PDB file of C-alpha atoms in Angstrom:
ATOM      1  CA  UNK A  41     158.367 144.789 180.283  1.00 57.00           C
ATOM      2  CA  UNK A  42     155.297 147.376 179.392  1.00 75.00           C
ATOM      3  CA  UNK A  43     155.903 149.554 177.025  1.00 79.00           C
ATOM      4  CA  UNK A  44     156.046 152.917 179.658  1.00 78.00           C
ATOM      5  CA  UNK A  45     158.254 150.850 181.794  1.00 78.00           C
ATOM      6  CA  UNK A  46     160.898 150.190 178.887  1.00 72.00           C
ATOM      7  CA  UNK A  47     160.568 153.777 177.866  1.00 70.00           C
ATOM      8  CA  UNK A  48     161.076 155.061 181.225  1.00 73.00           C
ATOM      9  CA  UNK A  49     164.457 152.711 181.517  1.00 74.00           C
ATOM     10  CA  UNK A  50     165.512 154.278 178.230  1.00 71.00           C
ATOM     11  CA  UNK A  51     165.732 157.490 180.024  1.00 74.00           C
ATOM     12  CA  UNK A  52     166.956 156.465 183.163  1.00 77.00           C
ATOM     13  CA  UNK A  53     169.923 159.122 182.653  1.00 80.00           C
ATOM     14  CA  UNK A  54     167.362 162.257 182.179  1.00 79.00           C
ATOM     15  CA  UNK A  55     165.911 161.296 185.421  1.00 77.00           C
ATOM     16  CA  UNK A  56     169.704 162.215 187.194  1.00 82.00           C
ATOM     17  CA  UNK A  57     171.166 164.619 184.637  1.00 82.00           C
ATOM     18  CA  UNK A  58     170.964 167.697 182.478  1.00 85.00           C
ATOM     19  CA  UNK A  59     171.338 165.776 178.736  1.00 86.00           C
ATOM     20  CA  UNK A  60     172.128 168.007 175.398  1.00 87.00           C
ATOM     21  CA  UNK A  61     170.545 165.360 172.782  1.00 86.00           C
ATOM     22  CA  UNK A  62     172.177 167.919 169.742  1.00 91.00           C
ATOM     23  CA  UNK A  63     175.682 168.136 171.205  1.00 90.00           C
ATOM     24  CA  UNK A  64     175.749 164.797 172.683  1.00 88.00           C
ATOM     25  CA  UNK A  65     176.719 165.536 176.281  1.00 89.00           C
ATOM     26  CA  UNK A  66     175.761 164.857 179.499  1.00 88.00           C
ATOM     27  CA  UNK A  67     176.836 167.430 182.337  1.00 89.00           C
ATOM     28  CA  UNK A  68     177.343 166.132 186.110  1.00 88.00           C
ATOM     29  CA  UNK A  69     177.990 168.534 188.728  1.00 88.00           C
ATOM     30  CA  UNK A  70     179.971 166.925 191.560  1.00 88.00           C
ATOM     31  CA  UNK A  71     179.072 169.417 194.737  1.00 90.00           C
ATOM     32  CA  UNK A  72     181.418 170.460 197.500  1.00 92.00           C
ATOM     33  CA  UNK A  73     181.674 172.138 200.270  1.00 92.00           C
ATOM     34  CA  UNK A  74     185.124 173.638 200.164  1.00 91.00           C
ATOM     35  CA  UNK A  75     188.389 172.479 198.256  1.00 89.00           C
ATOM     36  CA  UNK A  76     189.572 170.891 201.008  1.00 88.00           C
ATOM     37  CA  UNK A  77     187.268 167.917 200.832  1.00 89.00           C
ATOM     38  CA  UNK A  78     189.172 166.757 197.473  1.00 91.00           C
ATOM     39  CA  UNK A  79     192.729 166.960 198.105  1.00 91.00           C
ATOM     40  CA  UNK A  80     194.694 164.441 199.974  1.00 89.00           C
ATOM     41  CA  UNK A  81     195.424 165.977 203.568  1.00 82.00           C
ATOM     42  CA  UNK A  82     198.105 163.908 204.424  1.00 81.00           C
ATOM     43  CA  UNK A  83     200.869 164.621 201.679  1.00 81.00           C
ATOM     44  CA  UNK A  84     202.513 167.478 200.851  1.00 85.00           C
ATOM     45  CA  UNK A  85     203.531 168.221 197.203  1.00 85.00           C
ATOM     46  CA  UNK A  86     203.870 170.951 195.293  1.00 89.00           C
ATOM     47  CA  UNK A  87     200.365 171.218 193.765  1.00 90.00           C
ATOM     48  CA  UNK A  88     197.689 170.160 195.790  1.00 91.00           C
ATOM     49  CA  UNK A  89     196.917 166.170 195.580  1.00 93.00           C
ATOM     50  CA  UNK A  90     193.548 165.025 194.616  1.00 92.00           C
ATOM     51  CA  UNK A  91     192.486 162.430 197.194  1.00 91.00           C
ATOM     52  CA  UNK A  92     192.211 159.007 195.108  1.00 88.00           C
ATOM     53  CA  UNK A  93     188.226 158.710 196.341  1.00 88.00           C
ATOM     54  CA  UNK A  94     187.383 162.160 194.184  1.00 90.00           C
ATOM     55  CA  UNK A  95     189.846 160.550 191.373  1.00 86.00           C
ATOM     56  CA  UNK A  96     187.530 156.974 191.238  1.00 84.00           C
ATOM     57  CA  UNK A  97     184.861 159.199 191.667  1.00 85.00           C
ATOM     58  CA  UNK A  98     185.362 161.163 188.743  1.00 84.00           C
ATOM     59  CA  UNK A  99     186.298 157.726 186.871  1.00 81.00           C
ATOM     60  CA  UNK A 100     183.217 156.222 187.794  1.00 82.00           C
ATOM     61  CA  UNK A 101     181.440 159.174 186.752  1.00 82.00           C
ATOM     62  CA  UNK A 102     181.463 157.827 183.126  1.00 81.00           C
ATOM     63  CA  UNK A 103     179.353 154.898 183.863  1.00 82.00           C
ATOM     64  CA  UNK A 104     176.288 157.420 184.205  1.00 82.00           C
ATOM     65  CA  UNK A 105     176.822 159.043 180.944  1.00 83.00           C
ATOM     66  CA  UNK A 106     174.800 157.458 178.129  1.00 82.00           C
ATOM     67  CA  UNK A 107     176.799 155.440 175.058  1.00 80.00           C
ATOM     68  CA  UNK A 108     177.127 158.062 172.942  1.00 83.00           C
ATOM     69  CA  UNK A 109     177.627 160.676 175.328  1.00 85.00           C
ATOM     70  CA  UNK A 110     180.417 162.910 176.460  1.00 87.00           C
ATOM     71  CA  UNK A 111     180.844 164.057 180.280  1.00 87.00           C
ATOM     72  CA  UNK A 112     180.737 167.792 180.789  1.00 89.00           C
ATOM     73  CA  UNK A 113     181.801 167.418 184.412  1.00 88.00           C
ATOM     74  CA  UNK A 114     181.212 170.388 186.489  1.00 90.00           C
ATOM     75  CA  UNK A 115     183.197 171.028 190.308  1.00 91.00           C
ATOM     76  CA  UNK A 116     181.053 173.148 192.560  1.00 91.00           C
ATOM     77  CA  UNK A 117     182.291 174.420 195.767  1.00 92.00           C
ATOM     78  CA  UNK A 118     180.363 176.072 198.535  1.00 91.00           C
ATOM     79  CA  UNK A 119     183.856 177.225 199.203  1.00 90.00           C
ATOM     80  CA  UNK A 120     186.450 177.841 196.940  1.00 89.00           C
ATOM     81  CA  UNK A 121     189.534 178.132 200.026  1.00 87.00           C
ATOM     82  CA  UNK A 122     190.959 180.960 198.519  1.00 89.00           C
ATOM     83  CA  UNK A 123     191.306 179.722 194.561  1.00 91.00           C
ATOM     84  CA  UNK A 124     190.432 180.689 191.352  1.00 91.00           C
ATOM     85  CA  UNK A 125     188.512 178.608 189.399  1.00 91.00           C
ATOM     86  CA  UNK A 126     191.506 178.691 186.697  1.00 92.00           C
ATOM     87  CA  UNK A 127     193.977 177.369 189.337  1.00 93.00           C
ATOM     88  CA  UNK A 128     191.641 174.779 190.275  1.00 92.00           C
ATOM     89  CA  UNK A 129     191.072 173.859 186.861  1.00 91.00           C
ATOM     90  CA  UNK A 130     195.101 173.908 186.647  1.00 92.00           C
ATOM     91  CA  UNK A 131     195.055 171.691 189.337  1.00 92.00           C
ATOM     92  CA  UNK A 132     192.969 169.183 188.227  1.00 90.00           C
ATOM     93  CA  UNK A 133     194.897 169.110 184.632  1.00 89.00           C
ATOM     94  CA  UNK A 134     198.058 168.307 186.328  1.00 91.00           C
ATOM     95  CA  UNK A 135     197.167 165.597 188.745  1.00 90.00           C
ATOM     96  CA  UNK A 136     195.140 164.139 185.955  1.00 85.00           C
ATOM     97  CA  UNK A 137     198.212 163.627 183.809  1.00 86.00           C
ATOM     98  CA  UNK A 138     199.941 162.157 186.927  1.00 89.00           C
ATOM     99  CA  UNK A 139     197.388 160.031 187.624  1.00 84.00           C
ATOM    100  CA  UNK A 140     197.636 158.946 183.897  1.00 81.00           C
ATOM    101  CA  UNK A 141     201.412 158.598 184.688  1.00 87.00           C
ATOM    102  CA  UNK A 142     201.286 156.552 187.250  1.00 86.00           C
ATOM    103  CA  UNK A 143     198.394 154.119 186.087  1.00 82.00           C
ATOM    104  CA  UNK A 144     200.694 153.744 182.554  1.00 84.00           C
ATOM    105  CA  UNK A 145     203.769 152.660 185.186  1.00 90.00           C
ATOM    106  CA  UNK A 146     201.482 150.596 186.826  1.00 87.00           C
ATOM    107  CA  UNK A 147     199.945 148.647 183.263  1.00 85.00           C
ATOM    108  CA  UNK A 148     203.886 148.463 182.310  1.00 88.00           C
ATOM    109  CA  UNK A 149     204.815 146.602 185.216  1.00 92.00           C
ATOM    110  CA  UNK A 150     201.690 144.585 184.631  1.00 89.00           C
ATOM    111  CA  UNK A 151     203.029 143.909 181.487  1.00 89.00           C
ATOM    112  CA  UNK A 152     206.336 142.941 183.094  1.00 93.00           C
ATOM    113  CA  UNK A 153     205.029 140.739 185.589  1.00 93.00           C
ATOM    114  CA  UNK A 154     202.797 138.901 182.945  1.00 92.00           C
ATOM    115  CA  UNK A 155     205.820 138.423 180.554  1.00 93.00           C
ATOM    116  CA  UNK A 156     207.675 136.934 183.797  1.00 94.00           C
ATOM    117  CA  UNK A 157     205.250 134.282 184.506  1.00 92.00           C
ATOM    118  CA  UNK A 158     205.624 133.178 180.506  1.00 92.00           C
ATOM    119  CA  UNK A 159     209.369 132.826 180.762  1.00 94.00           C
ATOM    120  CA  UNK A 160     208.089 130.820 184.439  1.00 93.00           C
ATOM    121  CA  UNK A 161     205.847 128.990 181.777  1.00 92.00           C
ATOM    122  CA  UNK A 162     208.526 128.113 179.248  1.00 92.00           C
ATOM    123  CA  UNK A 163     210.738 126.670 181.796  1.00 93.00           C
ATOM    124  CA  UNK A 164     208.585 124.500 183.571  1.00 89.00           C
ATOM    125  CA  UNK A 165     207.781 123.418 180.184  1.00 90.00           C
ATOM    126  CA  UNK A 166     211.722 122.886 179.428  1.00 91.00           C
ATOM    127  CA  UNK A 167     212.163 120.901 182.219  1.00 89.00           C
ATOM    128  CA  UNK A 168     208.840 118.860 181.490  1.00 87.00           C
ATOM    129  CA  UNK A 169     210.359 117.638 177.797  1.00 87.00           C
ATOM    130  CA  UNK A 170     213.936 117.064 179.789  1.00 87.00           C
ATOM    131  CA  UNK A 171     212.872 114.994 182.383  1.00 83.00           C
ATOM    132  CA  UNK A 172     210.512 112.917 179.799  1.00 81.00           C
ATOM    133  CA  UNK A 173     213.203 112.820 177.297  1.00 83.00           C
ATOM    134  CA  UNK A 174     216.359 111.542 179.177  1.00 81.00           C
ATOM    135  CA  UNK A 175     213.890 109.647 182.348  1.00 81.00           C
ATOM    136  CA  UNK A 176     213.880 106.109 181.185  1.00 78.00           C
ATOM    137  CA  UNK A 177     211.917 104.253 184.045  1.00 80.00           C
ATOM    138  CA  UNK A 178     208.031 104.147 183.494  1.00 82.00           C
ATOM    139  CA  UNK A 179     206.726 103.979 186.781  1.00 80.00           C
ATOM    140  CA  UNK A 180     204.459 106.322 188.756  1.00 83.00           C
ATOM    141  CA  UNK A 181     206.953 108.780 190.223  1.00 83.00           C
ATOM    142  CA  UNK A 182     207.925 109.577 186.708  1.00 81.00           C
ATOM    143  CA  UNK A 183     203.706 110.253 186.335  1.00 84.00           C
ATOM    144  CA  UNK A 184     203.309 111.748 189.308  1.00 87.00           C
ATOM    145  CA  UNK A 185     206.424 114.317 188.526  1.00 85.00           C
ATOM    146  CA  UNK A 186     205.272 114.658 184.836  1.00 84.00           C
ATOM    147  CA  UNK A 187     201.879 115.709 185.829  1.00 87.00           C
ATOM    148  CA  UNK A 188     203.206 118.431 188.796  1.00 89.00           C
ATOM    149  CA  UNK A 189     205.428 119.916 185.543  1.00 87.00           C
ATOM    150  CA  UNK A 190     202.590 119.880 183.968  1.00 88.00           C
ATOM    151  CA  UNK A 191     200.012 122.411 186.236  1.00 89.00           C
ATOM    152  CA  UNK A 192     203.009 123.868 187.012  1.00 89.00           C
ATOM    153  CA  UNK A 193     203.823 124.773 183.327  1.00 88.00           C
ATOM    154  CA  UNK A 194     200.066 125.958 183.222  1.00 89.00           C
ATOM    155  CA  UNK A 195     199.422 127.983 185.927  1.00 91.00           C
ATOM    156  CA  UNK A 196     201.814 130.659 184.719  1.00 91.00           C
ATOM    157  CA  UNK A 197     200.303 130.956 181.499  1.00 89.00           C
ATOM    158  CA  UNK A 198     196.780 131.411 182.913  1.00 91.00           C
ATOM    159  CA  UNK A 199     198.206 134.290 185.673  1.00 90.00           C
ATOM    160  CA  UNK A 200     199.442 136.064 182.069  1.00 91.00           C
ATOM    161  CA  UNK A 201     196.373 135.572 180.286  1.00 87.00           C
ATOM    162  CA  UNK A 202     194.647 136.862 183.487  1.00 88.00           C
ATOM    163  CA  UNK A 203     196.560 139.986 183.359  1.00 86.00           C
ATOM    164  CA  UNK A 204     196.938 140.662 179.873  1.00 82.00           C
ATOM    165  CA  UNK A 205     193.495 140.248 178.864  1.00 83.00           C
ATOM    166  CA  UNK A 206     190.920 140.988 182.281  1.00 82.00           C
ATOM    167  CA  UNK A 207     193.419 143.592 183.534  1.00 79.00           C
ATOM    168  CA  UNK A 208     194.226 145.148 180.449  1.00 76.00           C
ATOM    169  CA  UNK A 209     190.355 145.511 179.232  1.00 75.00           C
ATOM    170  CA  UNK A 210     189.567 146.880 182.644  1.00 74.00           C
ATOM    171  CA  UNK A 211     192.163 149.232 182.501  1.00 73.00           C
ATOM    172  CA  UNK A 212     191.787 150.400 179.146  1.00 72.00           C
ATOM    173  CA  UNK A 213     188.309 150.561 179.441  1.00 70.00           C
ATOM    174  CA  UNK A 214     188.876 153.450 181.834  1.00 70.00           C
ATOM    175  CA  UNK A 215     191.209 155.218 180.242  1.00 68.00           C
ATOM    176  CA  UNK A 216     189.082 154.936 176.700  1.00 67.00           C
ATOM    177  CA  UNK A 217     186.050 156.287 178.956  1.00 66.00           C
ATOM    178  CA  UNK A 218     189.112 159.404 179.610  1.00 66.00           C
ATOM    179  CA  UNK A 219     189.994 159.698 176.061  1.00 66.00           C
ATOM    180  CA  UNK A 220     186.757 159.492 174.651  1.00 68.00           C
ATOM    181  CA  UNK A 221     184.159 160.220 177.055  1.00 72.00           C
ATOM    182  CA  UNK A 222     185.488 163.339 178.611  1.00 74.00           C
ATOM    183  CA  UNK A 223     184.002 166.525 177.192  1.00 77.00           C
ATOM    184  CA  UNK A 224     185.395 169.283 179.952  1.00 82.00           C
ATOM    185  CA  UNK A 225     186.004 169.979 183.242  1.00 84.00           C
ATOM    186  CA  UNK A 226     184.698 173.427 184.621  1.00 83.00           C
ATOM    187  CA  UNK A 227     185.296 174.426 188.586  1.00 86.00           C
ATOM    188  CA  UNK A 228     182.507 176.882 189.797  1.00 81.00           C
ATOM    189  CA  UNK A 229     181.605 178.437 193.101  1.00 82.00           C
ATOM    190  CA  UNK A 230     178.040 177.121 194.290  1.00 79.00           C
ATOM    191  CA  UNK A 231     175.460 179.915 194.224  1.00 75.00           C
TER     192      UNK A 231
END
């Protein structure tokens, strides 16, 4: 790659968004048209629901924001539907701490699941020593069962590793980009 090319790539982000090199951060304005296009129409709570699209969205939102960089994430609306920008803002707080909620009972249950399939593991591997330890006749059922205990012993402990170590990274790779990445959130009505 050319020298202008690789400098151009370098700046990719600048290209897309308004970058504060001193401060570090990278604001992103997500536009609306009204409030209604970001809450979930079809339940009912308390608080308004944030539809789980503008949720990812927001998520993904970190991938655009250089290494370094913190997200100053700014909510526009055409129309605000009759809220302040401090209940939106309120809004957004709370379902953000559900959402954190419910992805923490979802990673426990992960956890769970992948200590299951080790105890799944462990016995498979139990019976594998029994049945070689008290089966006395070589032949090839005794092979043929020995090597079923065998994957079967396995496959349990690759479905944990699976979870506990792809899953997990993924996982806590977004909620680092939350913790660590996330400057502010502001809610503004579009001029």
């Amino acid at each position: 790659m050319n020298t202008e090319r690789m400098a151009e790539y370098r700046s990719a982000e600048e290209n897309f968004f308004d970058l504060d090199h001193e401060n570090k951060i990278a604001h992103i304005v997500l536009q609306y048209e009204q409030t209604g296009d970001i809450f979930e129409q079809s339940m009912r709570t308390k608080i308004p629901r944030l539809c789980s699209d503008f949720i990812d969205w927001i998520i993904s939102s970190f991938d655009y924001v250089p290494k370094k960089y913190k997200a100053d994430l700014c909510i526009s609306f055409d129309d605000m539907g009759g809220y302040t920008t401090q209940q939106l803002e309120d809004i957004f707080r709370k379902n953000f701490q559900l959402e954190l909620k419910i992805r923490n009972r979802q990673a426990n249950k992960q956890k769970i699941l992948a200590l299951l399939l080790c105890l799944i593991g462990f016995a498979f591997i139990a019976v594998s020593f029994f049945v070689n330890k008290n089966w006395q006749d070589e032949g090839t059922l005794k092979e043929v069962i020995a090597y079923v205990l065998d994957i079967a012993a396995t496959v349990p402990f690759w479905g944990a590793l699976d979870i506990l170590l792809i899953e997990n990274s993924e996982r806590r790779g977004r909620l680092i980009n939350l913790g660590i990445k996330f400057h502010k959130l502001t809610v503004c009505q579009a001029e």
